[in-house]
GROMACS .gro file of N, CA and C in nm:
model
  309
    1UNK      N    1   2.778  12.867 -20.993
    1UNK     CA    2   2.877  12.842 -21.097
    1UNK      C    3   2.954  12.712 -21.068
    2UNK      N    4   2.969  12.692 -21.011
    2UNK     CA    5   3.085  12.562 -20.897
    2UNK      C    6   2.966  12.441 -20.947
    3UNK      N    7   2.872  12.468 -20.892
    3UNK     CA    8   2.756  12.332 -20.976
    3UNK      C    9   2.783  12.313 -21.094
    4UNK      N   10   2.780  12.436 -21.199
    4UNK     CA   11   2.760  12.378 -21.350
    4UNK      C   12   2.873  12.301 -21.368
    5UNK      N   13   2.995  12.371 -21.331
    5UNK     CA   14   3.198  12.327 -21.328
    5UNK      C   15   3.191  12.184 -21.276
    6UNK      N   16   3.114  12.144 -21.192
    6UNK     CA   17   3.110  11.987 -21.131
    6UNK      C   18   3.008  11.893 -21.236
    7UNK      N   19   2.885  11.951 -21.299
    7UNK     CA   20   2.822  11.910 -21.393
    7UNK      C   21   2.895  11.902 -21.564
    8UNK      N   22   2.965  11.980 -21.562
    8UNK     CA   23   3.073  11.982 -21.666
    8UNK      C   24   3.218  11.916 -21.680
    9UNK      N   25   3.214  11.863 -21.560
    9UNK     CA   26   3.382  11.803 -21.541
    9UNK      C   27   3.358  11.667 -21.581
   10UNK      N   28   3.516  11.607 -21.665
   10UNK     CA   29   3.501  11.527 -21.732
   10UNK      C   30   3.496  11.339 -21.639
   11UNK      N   31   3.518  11.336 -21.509
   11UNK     CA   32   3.525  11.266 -21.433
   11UNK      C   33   3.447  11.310 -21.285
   12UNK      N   34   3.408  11.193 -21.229
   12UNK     CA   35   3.344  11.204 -21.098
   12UNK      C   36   3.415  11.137 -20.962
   13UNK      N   37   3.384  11.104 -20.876
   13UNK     CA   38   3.459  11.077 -20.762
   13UNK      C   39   3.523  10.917 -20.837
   14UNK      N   40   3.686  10.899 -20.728
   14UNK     CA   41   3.673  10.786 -20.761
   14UNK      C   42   3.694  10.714 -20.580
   15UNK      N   43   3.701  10.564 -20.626
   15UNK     CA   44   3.713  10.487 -20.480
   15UNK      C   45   3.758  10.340 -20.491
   16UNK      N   46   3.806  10.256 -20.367
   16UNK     CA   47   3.871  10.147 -20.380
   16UNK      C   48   3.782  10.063 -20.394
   17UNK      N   49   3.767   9.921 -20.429
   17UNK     CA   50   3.681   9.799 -20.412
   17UNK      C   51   3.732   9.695 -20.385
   18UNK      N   52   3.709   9.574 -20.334
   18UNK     CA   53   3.783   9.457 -20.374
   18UNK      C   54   3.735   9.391 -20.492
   19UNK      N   55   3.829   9.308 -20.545
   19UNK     CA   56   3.761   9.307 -20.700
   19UNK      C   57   3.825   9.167 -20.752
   20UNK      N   58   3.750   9.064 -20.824
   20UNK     CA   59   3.804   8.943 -20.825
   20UNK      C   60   3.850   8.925 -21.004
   21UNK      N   61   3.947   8.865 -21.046
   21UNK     CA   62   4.017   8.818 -21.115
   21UNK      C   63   4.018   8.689 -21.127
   22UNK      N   64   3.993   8.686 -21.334
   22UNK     CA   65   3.986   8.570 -21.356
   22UNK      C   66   4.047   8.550 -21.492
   23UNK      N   67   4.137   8.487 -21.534
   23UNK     CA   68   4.234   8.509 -21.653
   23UNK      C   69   4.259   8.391 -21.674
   24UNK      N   70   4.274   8.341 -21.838
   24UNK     CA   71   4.261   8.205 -21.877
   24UNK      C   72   4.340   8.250 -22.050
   25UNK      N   73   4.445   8.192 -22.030
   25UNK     CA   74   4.524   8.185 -22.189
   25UNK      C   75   4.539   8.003 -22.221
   26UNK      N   76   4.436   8.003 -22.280
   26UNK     CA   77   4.444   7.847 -22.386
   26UNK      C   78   4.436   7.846 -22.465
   27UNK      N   79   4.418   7.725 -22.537
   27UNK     CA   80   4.347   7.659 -22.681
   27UNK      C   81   4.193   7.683 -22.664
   28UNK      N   82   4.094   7.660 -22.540
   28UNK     CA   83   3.980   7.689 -22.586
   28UNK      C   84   3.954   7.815 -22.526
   29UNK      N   85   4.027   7.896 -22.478
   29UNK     CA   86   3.952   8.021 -22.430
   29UNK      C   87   4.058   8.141 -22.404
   30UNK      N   88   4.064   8.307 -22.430
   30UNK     CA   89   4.177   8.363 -22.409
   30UNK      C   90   4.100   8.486 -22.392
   31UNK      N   91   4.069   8.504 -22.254
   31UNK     CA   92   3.975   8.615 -22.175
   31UNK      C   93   4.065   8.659 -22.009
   32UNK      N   94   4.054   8.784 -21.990
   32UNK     CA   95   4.035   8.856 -21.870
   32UNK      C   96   3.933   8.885 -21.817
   33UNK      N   97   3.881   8.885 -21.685
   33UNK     CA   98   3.734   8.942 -21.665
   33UNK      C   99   3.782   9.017 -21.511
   34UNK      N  100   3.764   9.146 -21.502
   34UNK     CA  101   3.745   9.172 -21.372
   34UNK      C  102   3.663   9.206 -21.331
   35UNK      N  103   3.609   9.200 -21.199
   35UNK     CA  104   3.463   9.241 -21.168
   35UNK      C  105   3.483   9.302 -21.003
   36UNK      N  106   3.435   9.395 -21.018
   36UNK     CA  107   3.452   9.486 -20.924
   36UNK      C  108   3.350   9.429 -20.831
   37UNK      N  109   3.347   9.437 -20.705
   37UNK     CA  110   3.283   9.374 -20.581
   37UNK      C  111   3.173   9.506 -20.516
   38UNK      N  112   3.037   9.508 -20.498
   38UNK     CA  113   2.972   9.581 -20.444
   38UNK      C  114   2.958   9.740 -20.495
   39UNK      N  115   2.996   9.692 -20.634
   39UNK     CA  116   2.982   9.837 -20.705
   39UNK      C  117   2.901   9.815 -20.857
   40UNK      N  118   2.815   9.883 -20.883
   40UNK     CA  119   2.746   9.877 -20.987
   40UNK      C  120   2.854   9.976 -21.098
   41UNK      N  121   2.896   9.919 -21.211
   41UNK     CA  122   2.949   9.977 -21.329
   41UNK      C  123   2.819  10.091 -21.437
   42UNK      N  124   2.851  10.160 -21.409
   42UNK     CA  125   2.783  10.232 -21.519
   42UNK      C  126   2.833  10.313 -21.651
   43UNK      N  127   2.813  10.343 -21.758
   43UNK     CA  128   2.828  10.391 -21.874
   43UNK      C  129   2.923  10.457 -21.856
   44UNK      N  130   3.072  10.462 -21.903
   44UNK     CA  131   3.188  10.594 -21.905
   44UNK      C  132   3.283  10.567 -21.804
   45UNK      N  133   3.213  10.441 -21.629
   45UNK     CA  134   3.307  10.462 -21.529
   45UNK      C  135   3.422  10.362 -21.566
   46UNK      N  136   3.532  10.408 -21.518
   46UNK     CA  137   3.637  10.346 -21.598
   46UNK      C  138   3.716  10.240 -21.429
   47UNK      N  139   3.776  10.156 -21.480
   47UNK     CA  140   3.844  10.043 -21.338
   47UNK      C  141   3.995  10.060 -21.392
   48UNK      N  142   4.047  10.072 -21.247
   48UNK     CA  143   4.176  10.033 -21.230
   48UNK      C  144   4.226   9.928 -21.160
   49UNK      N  145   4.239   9.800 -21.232
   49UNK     CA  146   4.299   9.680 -21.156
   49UNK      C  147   4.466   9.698 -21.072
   50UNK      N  148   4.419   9.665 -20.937
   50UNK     CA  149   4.595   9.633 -20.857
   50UNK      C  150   4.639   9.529 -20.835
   51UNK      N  151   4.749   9.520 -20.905
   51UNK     CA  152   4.814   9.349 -20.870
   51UNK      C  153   4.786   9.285 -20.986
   52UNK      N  154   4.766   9.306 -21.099
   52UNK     CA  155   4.745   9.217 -21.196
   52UNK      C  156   4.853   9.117 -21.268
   53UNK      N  157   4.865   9.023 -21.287
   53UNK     CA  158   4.981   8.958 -21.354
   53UNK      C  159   4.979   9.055 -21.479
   54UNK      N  160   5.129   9.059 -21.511
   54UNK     CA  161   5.173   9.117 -21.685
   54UNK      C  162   5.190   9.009 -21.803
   55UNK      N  163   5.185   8.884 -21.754
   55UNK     CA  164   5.238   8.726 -21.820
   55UNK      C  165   5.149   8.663 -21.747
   56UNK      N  166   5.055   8.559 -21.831
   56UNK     CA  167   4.975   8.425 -21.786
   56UNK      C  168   5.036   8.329 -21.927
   57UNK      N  169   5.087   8.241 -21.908
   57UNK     CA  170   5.199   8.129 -21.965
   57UNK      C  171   5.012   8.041 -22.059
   58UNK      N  172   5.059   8.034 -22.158
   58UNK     CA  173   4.991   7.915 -22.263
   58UNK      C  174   4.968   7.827 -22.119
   59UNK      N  175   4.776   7.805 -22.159
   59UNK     CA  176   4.796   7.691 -22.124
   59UNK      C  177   4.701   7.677 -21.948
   60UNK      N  178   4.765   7.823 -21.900
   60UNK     CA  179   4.736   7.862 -21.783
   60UNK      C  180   4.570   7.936 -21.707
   61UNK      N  181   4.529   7.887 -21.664
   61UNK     CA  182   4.426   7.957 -21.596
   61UNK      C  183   4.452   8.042 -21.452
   62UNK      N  184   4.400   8.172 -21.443
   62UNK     CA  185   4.414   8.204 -21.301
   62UNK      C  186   4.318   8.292 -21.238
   63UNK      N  187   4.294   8.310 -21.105
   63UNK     CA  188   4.183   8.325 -21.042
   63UNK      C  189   4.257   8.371 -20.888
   64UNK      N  190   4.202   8.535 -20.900
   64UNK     CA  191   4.228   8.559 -20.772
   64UNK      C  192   4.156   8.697 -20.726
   65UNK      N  193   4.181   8.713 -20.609
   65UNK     CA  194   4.117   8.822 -20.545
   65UNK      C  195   4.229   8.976 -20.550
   66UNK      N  196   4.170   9.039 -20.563
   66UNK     CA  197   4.261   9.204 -20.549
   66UNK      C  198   4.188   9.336 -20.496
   67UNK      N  199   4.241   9.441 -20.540
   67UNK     CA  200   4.194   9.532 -20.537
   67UNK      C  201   4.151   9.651 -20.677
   68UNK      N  202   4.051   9.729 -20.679
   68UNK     CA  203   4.019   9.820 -20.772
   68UNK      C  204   3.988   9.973 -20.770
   69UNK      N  205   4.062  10.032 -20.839
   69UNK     CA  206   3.984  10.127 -20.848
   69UNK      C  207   3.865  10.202 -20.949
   70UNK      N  208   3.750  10.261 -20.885
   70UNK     CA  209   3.649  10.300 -20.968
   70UNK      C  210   3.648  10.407 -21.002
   71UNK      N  211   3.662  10.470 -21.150
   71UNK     CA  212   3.671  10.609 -21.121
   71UNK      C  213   3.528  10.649 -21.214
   72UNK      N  214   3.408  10.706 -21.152
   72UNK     CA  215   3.287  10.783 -21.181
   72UNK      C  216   3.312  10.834 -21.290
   73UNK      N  217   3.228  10.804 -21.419
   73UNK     CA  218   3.224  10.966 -21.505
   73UNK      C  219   3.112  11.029 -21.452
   74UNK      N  220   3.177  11.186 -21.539
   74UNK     CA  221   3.073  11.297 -21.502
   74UNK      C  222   2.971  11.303 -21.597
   75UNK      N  223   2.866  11.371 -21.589
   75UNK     CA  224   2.727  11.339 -21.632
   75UNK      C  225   2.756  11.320 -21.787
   76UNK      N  226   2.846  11.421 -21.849
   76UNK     CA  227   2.918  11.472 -21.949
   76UNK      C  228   2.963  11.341 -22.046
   77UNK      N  229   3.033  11.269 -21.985
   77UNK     CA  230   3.097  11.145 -22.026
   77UNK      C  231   3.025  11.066 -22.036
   78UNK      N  232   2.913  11.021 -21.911
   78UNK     CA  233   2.816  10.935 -21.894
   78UNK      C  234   2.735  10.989 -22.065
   79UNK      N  235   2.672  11.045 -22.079
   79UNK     CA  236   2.596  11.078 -22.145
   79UNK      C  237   2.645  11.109 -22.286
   80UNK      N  238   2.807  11.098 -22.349
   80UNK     CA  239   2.838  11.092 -22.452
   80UNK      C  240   2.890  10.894 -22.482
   81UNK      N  241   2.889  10.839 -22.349
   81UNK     CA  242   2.964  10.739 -22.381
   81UNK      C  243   2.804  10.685 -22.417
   82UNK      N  244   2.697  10.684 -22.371
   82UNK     CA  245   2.555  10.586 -22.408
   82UNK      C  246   2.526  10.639 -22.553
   83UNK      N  247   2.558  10.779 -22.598
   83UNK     CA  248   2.505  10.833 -22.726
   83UNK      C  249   2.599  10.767 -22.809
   84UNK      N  250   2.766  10.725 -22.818
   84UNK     CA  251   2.831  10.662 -22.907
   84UNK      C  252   2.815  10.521 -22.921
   85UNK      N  253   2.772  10.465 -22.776
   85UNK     CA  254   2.710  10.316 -22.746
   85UNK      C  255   2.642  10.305 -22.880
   86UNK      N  256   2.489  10.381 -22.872
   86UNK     CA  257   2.408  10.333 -22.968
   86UNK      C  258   2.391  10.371 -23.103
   87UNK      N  259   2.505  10.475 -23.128
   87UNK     CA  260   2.528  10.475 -23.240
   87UNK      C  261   2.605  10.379 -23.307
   88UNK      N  262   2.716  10.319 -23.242
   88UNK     CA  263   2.782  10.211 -23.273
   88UNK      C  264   2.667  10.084 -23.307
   89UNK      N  265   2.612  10.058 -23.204
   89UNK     CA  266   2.488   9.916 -23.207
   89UNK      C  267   2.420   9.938 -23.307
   90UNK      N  268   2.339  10.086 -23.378
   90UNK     CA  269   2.336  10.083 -23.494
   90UNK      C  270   2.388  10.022 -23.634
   91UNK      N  271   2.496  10.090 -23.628
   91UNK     CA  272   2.601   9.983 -23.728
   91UNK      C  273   2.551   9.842 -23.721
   92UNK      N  274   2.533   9.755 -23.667
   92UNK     CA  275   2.523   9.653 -23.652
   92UNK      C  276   2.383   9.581 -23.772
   93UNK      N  277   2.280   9.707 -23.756
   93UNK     CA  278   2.199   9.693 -23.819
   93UNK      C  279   2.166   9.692 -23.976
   94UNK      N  280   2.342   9.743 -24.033
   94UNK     CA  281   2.374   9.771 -24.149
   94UNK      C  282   2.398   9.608 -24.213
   95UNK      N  283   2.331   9.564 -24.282
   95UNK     CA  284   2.347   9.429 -24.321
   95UNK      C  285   2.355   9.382 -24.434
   96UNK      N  286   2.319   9.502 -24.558
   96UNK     CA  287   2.325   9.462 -24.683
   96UNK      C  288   2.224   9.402 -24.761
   97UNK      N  289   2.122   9.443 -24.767
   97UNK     CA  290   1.998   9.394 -24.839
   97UNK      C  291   2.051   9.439 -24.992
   98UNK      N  292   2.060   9.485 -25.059
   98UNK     CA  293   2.062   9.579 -25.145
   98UNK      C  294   2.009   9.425 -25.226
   99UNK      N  295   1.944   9.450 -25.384
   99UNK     CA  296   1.909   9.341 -25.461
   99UNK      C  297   2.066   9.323 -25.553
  100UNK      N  298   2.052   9.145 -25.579
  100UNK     CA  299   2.198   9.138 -25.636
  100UNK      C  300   2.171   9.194 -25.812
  101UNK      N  301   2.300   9.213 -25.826
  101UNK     CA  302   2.335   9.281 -25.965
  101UNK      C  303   2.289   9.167 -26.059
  102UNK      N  304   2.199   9.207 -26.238
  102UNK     CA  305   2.180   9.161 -26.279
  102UNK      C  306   2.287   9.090 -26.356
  103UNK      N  307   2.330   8.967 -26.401
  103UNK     CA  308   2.455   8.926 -26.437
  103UNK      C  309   2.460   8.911 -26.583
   0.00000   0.00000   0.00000
C-alpha cells in the first residue's frame, strides 16, 4: 500500500544544486534564465531559485552563480504535466483554413 501512496503522491524528492543566473532588462532583450547545474529537468519538476535579485534597473544585465532547489514530480504530475504539454502544442495546429466567405 505505501508503494501505490508514493506512486500517487503529488511530488517526489527534492534537493540543492548550484545553479547559474542570467538576467537582462533592456531595449533589446527582457529574459531570466536559470539553469540548474548537474541536474537534468524533467516534465512537472519545479526550481526554487536562492538569492535572486527582486529589481534589475533598465538597461542592466546580470550574471551570477547561486543556489537551487529541485523539487521531483511524482509519476502523477509527471504524467499529467506531458498529457497537458501536448494538448496545448495541439492548439497550435489550429490555424484556420476554413474557405473565405463568398462576398
Amino acid at each position: 500500500m505505501m508503494r501505490m501512496m508514493e506512486w500517487l503522491s503529488p511530488g517526489g524528492r527534492s534537493f540543492d544544486v548550484p545553479c547559474t543566473v542570467e538576467i537582462e532588462r533592456s531595449a533589446d532583450s527582457f529574459h531570466a534564465y536559470a539553469v540548474p547545474q548537474g541536474v537534468e529537468l524533467r516534465p512537472g519538476d519545479r526550481v526554487l531559485v536562492h538569492g535572486a535579485p527582486d529589481h534589475v534597473a533598465f538597461g542592466e544585465r546580470m550574471s551570477f552563480e547561486t543556489r537551487a532547489t529541485v523539487m521531483r514530480a511524482g509519476p502523477v504530475t509527471r504524467a499529467w504535466t506531458q498529457l497537458v504539454a501536448i494538448a496545448e502544442l495541439t492548439e497550435l495546429y489550429h490555424c484556420g483554413f476554413e474557405p473565405k466567405e463568398a462576398a
